[in-house]
Short mmCIF file of N, CA and C in Angstrom, two decimals:
data_model
loop_
_atom_site.label_atom_id
_atom_site.label_comp_id
_atom_site.label_asym_id
_atom_site.label_seq_id
_atom_site.Cartn_x
_atom_site.Cartn_y
_atom_site.Cartn_z
N UNK A 1 0.70 -1.18 -0.03
CA UNK A 1 -0.01 0.12 -0.06
C UNK A 1 0.93 1.29 0.02
N UNK A 2 1.35 1.80 -1.20
CA UNK A 2 2.25 2.82 -1.36
C UNK A 2 1.44 4.14 -1.63
N UNK A 3 1.59 5.19 -1.21
CA UNK A 3 0.64 6.38 -1.63
C UNK A 3 1.84 7.55 -1.18
N UNK A 4 1.56 8.38 -2.23
CA UNK A 4 2.37 9.56 -2.34
C UNK A 4 1.92 10.77 -1.71
N UNK A 5 2.01 11.76 -0.82
CA UNK A 5 1.31 12.61 -0.19
C UNK A 5 2.50 13.95 -0.01
N UNK A 6 1.75 15.10 -0.17
CA UNK A 6 2.42 16.23 -0.02
C UNK A 6 2.76 16.56 1.45
N UNK A 7 3.73 17.23 2.18
CA UNK A 7 3.98 17.31 3.33
C UNK A 7 4.23 18.88 3.72
N UNK A 8 3.39 19.73 3.78
CA UNK A 8 3.76 21.08 3.83
C UNK A 8 4.98 21.63 2.86
N UNK A 9 4.92 21.44 1.79
CA UNK A 9 5.93 21.82 0.95
C UNK A 9 7.44 21.05 1.10
N UNK A 10 7.69 20.22 1.87
CA UNK A 10 9.09 19.67 2.17
C UNK A 10 9.09 18.60 1.24
N UNK A 11 8.53 18.24 0.40
CA UNK A 11 8.59 17.12 -0.51
C UNK A 11 7.62 16.05 -0.39
N UNK A 12 7.81 15.03 -1.22
CA UNK A 12 6.92 13.84 -1.02
C UNK A 12 7.41 13.08 0.06
N UNK A 13 6.39 12.43 0.60
CA UNK A 13 6.69 11.34 1.77
C UNK A 13 5.86 10.19 1.07
N UNK A 14 6.60 9.05 1.33
CA UNK A 14 6.01 7.62 0.81
C UNK A 14 5.64 6.80 2.00
N UNK A 15 4.23 6.71 2.05
CA UNK A 15 3.52 6.16 3.09
C UNK A 15 3.63 4.63 2.91
N UNK A 16 4.02 3.65 3.87
CA UNK A 16 4.26 2.30 3.63
C UNK A 16 3.37 1.68 4.70
N UNK A 17 3.15 0.28 4.54
CA UNK A 17 2.75 -0.37 5.55
C UNK A 17 3.62 -0.92 6.53
N UNK A 18 3.79 -0.45 7.72
CA UNK A 18 5.02 -0.69 8.54
C UNK A 18 4.87 -2.20 8.92
N UNK A 19 4.01 -2.95 8.84
CA UNK A 19 4.18 -4.35 9.21
C UNK A 19 4.92 -5.00 8.27
N UNK A 20 4.52 -4.89 6.99
CA UNK A 20 5.20 -5.42 5.96
C UNK A 20 6.55 -5.00 5.76
N UNK A 21 7.04 -3.89 6.07
CA UNK A 21 8.30 -3.31 5.94
C UNK A 21 9.22 -3.74 6.99
N UNK A 22 8.87 -4.05 8.21
CA UNK A 22 9.42 -4.53 9.23
C UNK A 22 9.85 -6.23 9.05
N UNK A 23 8.72 -6.90 8.39
CA UNK A 23 8.93 -8.36 8.23
C UNK A 23 9.96 -8.48 6.97
N UNK A 24 9.98 -7.54 6.10
CA UNK A 24 10.87 -7.69 4.87
C UNK A 24 12.18 -7.32 5.51
N UNK A 25 12.42 -6.02 6.28
CA UNK A 25 13.72 -5.98 6.66
C UNK A 25 14.37 -7.02 7.66
N UNK A 26 13.50 -7.47 8.45
CA UNK A 26 14.00 -8.65 9.48
C UNK A 26 14.29 -9.70 8.82
N UNK A 27 13.77 -10.14 7.55
CA UNK A 27 14.33 -11.16 6.76
C UNK A 27 15.47 -11.21 6.16
N UNK A 28 15.50 -9.88 5.48
CA UNK A 28 17.05 -9.64 4.90
C UNK A 28 18.04 -9.38 6.06
N UNK A 29 17.55 -8.93 7.09
CA UNK A 29 18.75 -8.94 7.97
C UNK A 29 19.34 -10.45 8.72
N UNK A 30 18.33 -11.16 8.87
CA UNK A 30 18.24 -12.52 9.24
C UNK A 30 19.15 -13.46 8.28
N UNK A 31 18.98 -13.07 7.09
CA UNK A 31 19.55 -13.96 6.13
C UNK A 31 21.03 -13.29 5.87
N UNK A 32 21.23 -12.03 6.08
CA UNK A 32 22.51 -11.54 5.94
C UNK A 32 23.53 -12.05 7.17
N UNK A 33 22.86 -12.26 8.59
CA UNK A 33 23.43 -12.91 9.53
C UNK A 33 23.91 -14.26 9.48
N UNK A 34 22.82 -15.06 8.78
CA UNK A 34 23.25 -16.26 8.43
C UNK A 34 24.36 -16.40 7.56
N UNK A 35 24.31 -15.99 6.41
CA UNK A 35 25.20 -15.93 5.54
C UNK A 35 26.72 -15.48 5.83
N UNK A 36 26.78 -14.32 6.76
CA UNK A 36 28.00 -13.89 7.01
C UNK A 36 28.55 -14.40 8.31
N UNK A 37 27.88 -15.08 9.24
CA UNK A 37 28.29 -15.41 10.52
C UNK A 37 28.18 -16.79 10.96
N UNK A 38 26.98 -17.49 10.38
CA UNK A 38 26.53 -18.79 10.77
C UNK A 38 26.85 -19.97 10.03
N UNK A 39 27.27 -19.62 8.72
CA UNK A 39 27.59 -20.59 7.74
C UNK A 39 29.19 -20.73 7.54
N UNK A 40 29.58 -21.83 7.53
CA UNK A 40 31.12 -22.14 7.39
C UNK A 40 31.54 -21.58 6.28
N UNK A 41 32.77 -21.12 6.05
CA UNK A 41 33.44 -20.63 4.82
C UNK A 41 33.87 -21.95 4.12
N UNK A 42 33.40 -22.11 2.62
CA UNK A 42 33.90 -23.24 1.88
C UNK A 42 35.02 -23.50 1.90
N UNK A 43 36.07 -22.36 2.00
CA UNK A 43 37.37 -22.52 1.70
C UNK A 43 38.12 -23.31 2.70
N UNK A 44 37.84 -23.19 4.10
CA UNK A 44 38.31 -23.79 5.29
C UNK A 44 37.45 -24.56 6.06
N UNK A 45 36.19 -24.30 5.89
CA UNK A 45 35.10 -24.96 6.87
C UNK A 45 34.90 -24.14 8.12
N UNK A 46 35.56 -23.00 8.36
CA UNK A 46 35.62 -22.35 9.56
C UNK A 46 34.42 -21.34 9.67
N UNK A 47 33.90 -21.00 10.60
CA UNK A 47 32.89 -19.77 10.92
C UNK A 47 33.86 -18.58 11.23
N UNK A 48 33.56 -17.49 11.17
CA UNK A 48 34.29 -16.22 11.60
C UNK A 48 34.63 -16.30 12.89
N UNK A 49 33.95 -16.81 13.88
CA UNK A 49 34.36 -16.69 15.37
C UNK A 49 35.67 -17.83 15.45
N UNK A 50 35.45 -18.88 14.87
CA UNK A 50 36.46 -20.00 14.90
C UNK A 50 37.80 -19.57 14.42
N UNK A 51 37.66 -18.87 13.15
CA UNK A 51 38.83 -18.24 12.54
C UNK A 51 39.59 -17.33 13.62
N UNK A 52 38.87 -16.21 14.23
CA UNK A 52 39.28 -15.38 15.08
C UNK A 52 40.01 -16.08 16.33
N UNK A 53 39.45 -17.19 16.83
CA UNK A 53 39.96 -17.85 18.16
C UNK A 53 41.38 -18.50 17.67
N UNK A 54 41.38 -19.15 16.56
CA UNK A 54 42.73 -19.71 15.92
C UNK A 54 43.65 -18.63 15.80
N UNK A 55 43.32 -17.65 15.17
CA UNK A 55 44.06 -16.38 14.84
C UNK A 55 44.91 -15.86 16.26
N UNK A 56 43.86 -15.53 17.27
CA UNK A 56 44.41 -15.04 18.52
C UNK A 56 45.34 -16.11 19.22
N UNK A 57 44.92 -17.61 19.03
CA UNK A 57 45.97 -18.59 19.61
C UNK A 57 47.25 -18.41 18.97
N UNK A 58 47.29 -18.30 17.59
CA UNK A 58 48.45 -18.15 16.85
C UNK A 58 49.30 -16.89 17.43
N UNK A 59 48.70 -15.88 17.60
CA UNK A 59 49.16 -14.58 18.18
C UNK A 59 50.01 -14.83 19.55
N UNK A 60 49.27 -15.57 20.29
CA UNK A 60 49.69 -15.84 21.77
C UNK A 60 50.90 -16.98 21.72
N UNK A 61 51.06 -17.61 20.24
CA UNK A 61 52.00 -18.83 20.33
C UNK A 61 51.43 -19.75 21.20
N UNK A 62 50.42 -20.05 20.95
CA UNK A 62 49.73 -21.39 21.80
C UNK A 62 49.70 -22.49 20.58
N UNK A 63 50.41 -23.39 21.08
CA UNK A 63 50.29 -24.61 19.98
C UNK A 63 50.04 -25.88 21.00
N UNK A 64 50.04 -26.98 20.29
CA UNK A 64 49.88 -28.34 20.90
C UNK A 64 51.08 -28.57 21.95
N UNK A 65 52.24 -28.08 21.74
CA UNK A 65 53.47 -28.22 22.52
C UNK A 65 53.88 -27.23 23.61
N UNK A 66 52.91 -26.39 23.75
CA UNK A 66 53.16 -25.20 24.69
C UNK A 66 52.43 -25.58 25.90
N UNK A 67 52.80 -24.94 27.11
CA UNK A 67 52.08 -25.09 28.44
C UNK A 67 50.62 -24.78 28.36
N UNK A 68 49.59 -25.34 28.96
CA UNK A 68 48.33 -25.11 28.91
C UNK A 68 48.13 -23.70 29.35
N UNK A 69 46.91 -22.93 28.73
CA UNK A 69 46.60 -21.62 29.01
C UNK A 69 44.90 -21.77 29.08
N UNK A 70 44.40 -21.00 30.30
CA UNK A 70 43.03 -21.06 30.40
C UNK A 70 42.26 -20.53 29.14
N UNK A 71 41.22 -21.16 28.92
CA UNK A 71 40.31 -20.56 27.79
C UNK A 71 39.98 -19.27 27.85
N UNK A 72 39.75 -18.67 29.34
CA UNK A 72 39.24 -17.29 29.46
C UNK A 72 40.44 -16.46 28.97
N UNK A 73 41.74 -16.75 28.99
CA UNK A 73 42.63 -15.88 28.36
C UNK A 73 42.52 -15.93 26.98
N UNK A 74 42.30 -17.18 26.24
CA UNK A 74 41.98 -16.90 24.74
C UNK A 74 40.61 -15.96 24.46
N UNK A 75 39.69 -16.35 25.30
CA UNK A 75 38.36 -15.69 24.99
C UNK A 75 38.80 -14.16 25.11
N UNK A 76 39.26 -13.83 26.20
CA UNK A 76 39.60 -12.33 26.55
C UNK A 76 40.43 -11.76 25.16
N UNK A 77 41.42 -12.34 24.64
CA UNK A 77 42.13 -11.95 23.61
C UNK A 77 41.35 -11.56 22.56
N UNK A 78 40.41 -12.77 22.17
CA UNK A 78 39.56 -12.35 21.15
C UNK A 78 38.69 -11.36 21.07
N UNK A 79 38.03 -11.37 22.10
CA UNK A 79 36.83 -10.12 22.56
C UNK A 79 37.50 -8.92 22.33
N UNK A 80 38.81 -8.87 23.01
CA UNK A 80 39.62 -7.65 23.16
C UNK A 80 40.07 -6.95 22.00
N UNK A 81 40.40 -7.76 21.03
CA UNK A 81 41.23 -7.58 19.93
C UNK A 81 40.53 -7.66 18.60
N UNK A 82 39.67 -8.77 18.62
CA UNK A 82 39.16 -9.24 17.02
C UNK A 82 37.53 -9.20 17.15
N UNK A 83 36.92 -8.61 18.31
CA UNK A 83 35.39 -8.76 18.24
C UNK A 83 34.86 -7.92 17.28
N UNK A 84 33.93 -8.18 16.17
CA UNK A 84 33.79 -7.09 15.35
C UNK A 84 32.83 -6.10 15.79
N UNK A 85 32.32 -6.06 16.69
CA UNK A 85 31.65 -4.77 17.63
C UNK A 85 32.32 -4.03 18.35
N UNK A 86 33.81 -4.28 18.39
CA UNK A 86 34.70 -3.28 19.23
C UNK A 86 34.84 -3.85 20.53
#
C-alpha cells in the first residue's frame, strides 16, 4: 500500500505499511547474519568466530606443545582485539 502525499512543501513522503516493511527488513537482516556469521566458509570450513580464535591463539603462540593456557585468556584476547563490534 504505497501512497504519495505532500507534506507542507517539504517534498514527497512515501507512506508504507509498517508491518510489511518490518517483516521484509527482518528477513533481509536474518539472511545476511546467517550468510556472514553462521555458515562455515567453503575455503576452510571455519566460521568467522572460529577463525578469530585460531588467529588469537597463533598470536599468543599457543600450540599443541606449549604449556596449558586457560580458555578465558584466549576468549579475552579474541573479544579484546578481534570482536567485530569493538
